[in-house]
Coordinates of C-alpha atoms in Angstrom, one line a residue:
Chain A
D1 CA 107.4 77.7 137.7
T2 CA 105.4 79.3 140.5
E3 CA 103.3 82.4 139.6
V4 CA 103.4 83.6 143.1
T5 CA 106.8 84.6 144.2
Q6 CA 107.9 84.6 147.8
T7 CA 111.1 86.0 149.4
P8 CA 113.1 84.9 151.3
K9 CA 113.0 81.1 150.9
H10 CA 114.4 80.6 154.4
L11 CA 114.7 83.0 157.3
V12 CA 116.3 82.5 160.7
M13 CA 115.7 85.3 163.1
G14 CA 116.1 85.9 166.9
M15 CA 113.1 86.8 169.1
T16 CA 114.0 90.6 169.2
N17 CA 114.6 91.0 165.4
K18 CA 112.3 92.6 163.0
K19 CA 112.0 91.1 159.5
S20 CA 109.7 91.1 156.6
L21 CA 108.3 88.5 154.3
K22 CA 107.4 89.4 150.7
C23 CA 105.1 88.1 148.2
E24 CA 104.5 89.2 144.7
Q25 CA 102.0 88.1 141.9
H26 CA 101.4 89.4 138.4
M27 CA 98.4 87.4 137.4
G28 CA 96.1 90.4 138.1
H29 CA 94.6 88.7 141.1
R30 CA 93.0 91.2 143.5
A31 CA 92.7 88.9 146.7
M32 CA 96.0 87.9 148.3
Y33 CA 96.3 85.7 151.4
W34 CA 98.9 84.8 154.2
Y35 CA 98.8 81.3 155.6
K36 CA 101.0 79.7 158.4
Q37 CA 101.6 75.9 158.1
K38 CA 103.2 73.6 160.6
A39 CA 104.7 70.4 159.6
K40 CA 102.5 67.6 158.5
K41 CA 99.4 70.0 159.0
P42 CA 97.1 71.9 156.5
P43 CA 97.6 75.6 156.1
E44 CA 96.0 78.0 158.6
L45 CA 94.6 81.2 157.2
M46 CA 96.1 84.5 158.8
F47 CA 95.1 87.4 156.7
V48 CA 93.1 88.1 153.5
Y49 CA 93.4 91.2 151.4
S50 CA 90.8 92.0 148.8
Y51 CA 91.4 95.1 146.5
E52 CA 94.3 96.0 148.7
K53 CA 92.0 96.2 151.9
L54 CA 92.3 94.0 154.9
S55 CA 89.2 91.7 154.6
I56 CA 90.0 88.8 157.1
N57 CA 92.3 88.7 160.2
E58 CA 92.0 85.6 161.9
S59 CA 92.8 86.7 165.4
V60 CA 96.5 86.8 164.6
P61 CA 98.7 88.2 167.3
S62 CA 100.0 91.7 166.6
R63 CA 103.6 90.6 166.3
F64 CA 102.5 89.8 162.7
S65 CA 101.6 92.9 160.7
P66 CA 100.3 92.5 157.0
E67 CA 100.7 95.2 154.5
C68 CA 99.3 95.4 150.9
P69 CA 101.1 98.2 149.3
N70 CA 99.6 97.6 145.7
S71 CA 97.6 94.9 143.9
S72 CA 100.8 92.9 143.0
L73 CA 102.4 92.9 146.4
L74 CA 101.8 91.6 149.9
N75 CA 104.1 91.9 153.0
L76 CA 104.2 90.4 156.4
H77 CA 106.1 92.3 158.9
L78 CA 107.4 90.2 161.9
H79 CA 108.5 91.5 165.2
A80 CA 109.3 90.0 168.6
L81 CA 108.3 86.6 167.4
Q82 CA 108.1 83.5 169.6
P83 CA 109.6 80.0 169.0
E84 CA 106.1 78.6 168.3
D85 CA 105.9 81.0 165.3
S86 CA 108.5 78.8 163.6
A87 CA 106.7 77.3 160.6
L88 CA 106.1 77.6 156.6
Y89 CA 104.5 80.8 155.6
L90 CA 102.6 80.6 152.4
C91 CA 101.2 83.4 150.3
A92 CA 98.5 82.9 147.8
S93 CA 96.3 85.0 145.4
S94 CA 93.0 84.7 143.6
Q95 CA 90.4 86.5 141.9
P96 CA 87.7 87.7 144.4
D97 CA 84.7 87.5 142.1
R98 CA 81.4 85.5 142.3
L99 CA 82.9 82.5 140.7
P100 CA 85.8 81.9 143.0
Q101 CA 88.8 81.0 141.2
P102 CA 91.3 78.7 143.1
Q103 CA 94.0 80.1 145.1
H104 CA 97.5 79.9 143.6
F105 CA 100.3 79.5 146.2
G106 CA 103.9 80.3 146.3
D107 CA 106.7 78.2 147.5
G108 CA 106.6 79.6 151.0
T109 CA 109.1 81.0 153.4
R110 CA 110.7 78.6 156.0
L111 CA 110.9 80.7 159.3
S112 CA 112.9 79.5 162.1
I113 CA 112.8 81.5 165.4
L114 CA 115.9 81.0 167.6
Chain B
A1 CA 80.5 76.0 158.7
Q2 CA 82.3 73.7 156.6
T3 CA 84.3 70.6 157.6
V4 CA 86.5 68.4 155.6
T5 CA 87.6 64.9 156.6
Q6 CA 90.6 62.9 155.1
S7 CA 90.5 59.5 156.9
Q8 CA 93.7 58.2 155.5
P9 CA 96.8 59.8 157.2
E10 CA 99.2 57.9 154.9
M11 CA 99.0 55.6 151.9
S12 CA 101.4 54.0 149.4
V13 CA 101.0 52.8 145.9
Q14 CA 103.4 51.0 143.5
E15 CA 104.6 53.0 140.4
A16 CA 102.0 52.6 137.6
E17 CA 99.4 51.5 139.7
T18 CA 96.1 53.3 140.6
V19 CA 95.4 54.8 144.1
T20 CA 92.2 56.5 145.4
L21 CA 92.4 59.1 148.2
S22 CA 89.1 59.6 150.2
C23 CA 87.6 62.9 151.2
T24 CA 84.3 63.7 152.8
Y25 CA 82.9 67.1 153.7
D26 CA 80.1 68.6 155.4
T27 CA 78.4 71.9 154.5
S28 CA 75.1 73.7 154.9
E29 CA 75.8 75.6 151.6
S30 CA 74.2 74.7 148.5
N31 CA 76.8 76.4 146.3
Y32 CA 80.3 75.5 146.9
Y33 CA 83.6 74.3 145.2
L34 CA 85.8 71.4 146.0
F35 CA 89.7 71.2 145.4
W36 CA 92.5 68.7 145.6
Y37 CA 95.8 70.2 146.3
K38 CA 99.2 68.5 146.2
Q39 CA 102.1 69.5 148.2
P40 CA 105.5 67.8 147.5
P41 CA 108.5 68.0 149.5
S42 CA 109.4 71.2 147.7
R43 CA 106.5 72.5 149.6
Q44 CA 104.7 74.6 147.0
M45 CA 100.8 74.0 147.1
I46 CA 99.8 72.9 143.6
L47 CA 96.1 72.7 142.5
V48 CA 95.4 69.3 141.1
I49 CA 91.7 69.3 140.3
R50 CA 88.6 71.1 141.2
Q51 CA 84.9 70.5 141.1
E52 CA 81.9 72.8 141.0
A53 CA 79.1 71.4 143.3
Y54 CA 76.4 72.1 140.7
K55 CA 78.1 70.0 138.1
Q56 CA 77.3 66.4 138.1
Q57 CA 80.1 65.4 135.8
N58 CA 83.2 64.4 137.6
A59 CA 86.3 66.5 136.9
T60 CA 89.3 65.1 135.2
E61 CA 92.8 66.3 134.6
N62 CA 94.8 63.9 132.7
R63 CA 95.8 61.0 135.1
F64 CA 93.7 62.7 138.0
S65 CA 89.9 62.1 138.4
V66 CA 87.5 62.7 141.1
N67 CA 84.4 60.7 142.1
F68 CA 82.0 63.3 143.4
Q69 CA 79.0 62.0 145.2
K70 CA 77.1 65.0 146.2
A71 CA 74.3 63.2 148.2
A72 CA 76.9 61.3 150.3
K73 CA 79.2 64.5 150.5
S74 CA 82.2 62.5 149.2
F75 CA 84.9 63.7 147.0
S76 CA 87.6 61.1 146.3
L77 CA 90.7 61.5 144.1
K78 CA 91.8 58.9 141.9
I79 CA 95.4 58.8 140.5
S80 CA 96.0 56.5 137.5
D81 CA 99.5 55.3 136.4
S82 CA 101.0 56.5 139.5
Q83 CA 104.5 58.3 139.0
L84 CA 107.4 59.0 141.5
G85 CA 106.6 62.6 141.2
D86 CA 103.2 62.1 142.7
T87 CA 104.7 61.6 146.0
A88 CA 103.3 64.3 148.1
M89 CA 100.8 65.5 150.7
Y90 CA 97.4 65.6 149.3
F91 CA 95.0 68.2 150.8
C92 CA 91.2 68.1 150.1
A93 CA 89.6 71.5 150.5
S94 CA 86.2 73.1 150.1
K95 CA 85.0 76.7 149.7
Y96 CA 81.7 78.5 149.7
S97 CA 81.0 80.1 146.4
G98 CA 79.3 83.1 147.6
A99 CA 80.5 86.7 146.8
G100 CA 83.1 87.8 149.3
S101 CA 83.9 84.4 150.3
Y102 CA 87.6 83.6 150.5
Q103 CA 88.2 81.0 153.0
L104 CA 89.4 77.5 152.0
T105 CA 88.5 74.7 154.6
F106 CA 91.3 72.1 154.3
G107 CA 91.3 68.5 155.5
K108 CA 94.2 67.2 157.6
G109 CA 95.9 65.8 154.6
T110 CA 97.0 62.3 153.2
K111 CA 100.6 61.5 152.7
L112 CA 101.1 59.5 149.5
S113 CA 104.3 57.6 148.8
V114 CA 104.8 56.1 145.2
I115 CA 107.2 53.2 145.4
P116 CA 109.5 52.2 142.6

């Protein structure tokens, strides 16, 4: 069983749609992450929230908009996506202290842009 | 900056045999952590094993063990008694251990197939 829950598992959307990906964890972790992963490639970091504040934005296009409503939830709002945005989107969480605990990943959302 | 290199894109092993996946890294940091993650077709990234750079003793988790050679900047993963469920992509990753550091640097991955 995964301790990081992502919904939905699969999402198909048109380029003009607006949708959101959701991530939830109840491990008390105060850092949460969004990654994008293309087939047969390693995950690429998109955003990091630490104590509910955006810490890292890896030059991600504005059509991706992250949100961290509280310490357990992380959203990724999608709007006007392009076909090349089709990928697996992974959420992860960890404890942002001096002894970096490993990141725990969710199952991901498989996103397809028509 | 950190870089992680996995030189074996694909490997296969017979069930019950032992296989070693290689990983080398480069970092200018003195304090860092190394990880092996497994990603089966079910796609969840699962932590297999981790190693603190300041520890000389190689980490072990059941059938999984590492050979950590700090001077050579090598961090290989040995899987003993391979099982069909070990079939997956394996990613080696490093992370600076300083405060406020979040980024994992991944290698390109090794696809392991366990053959019955």
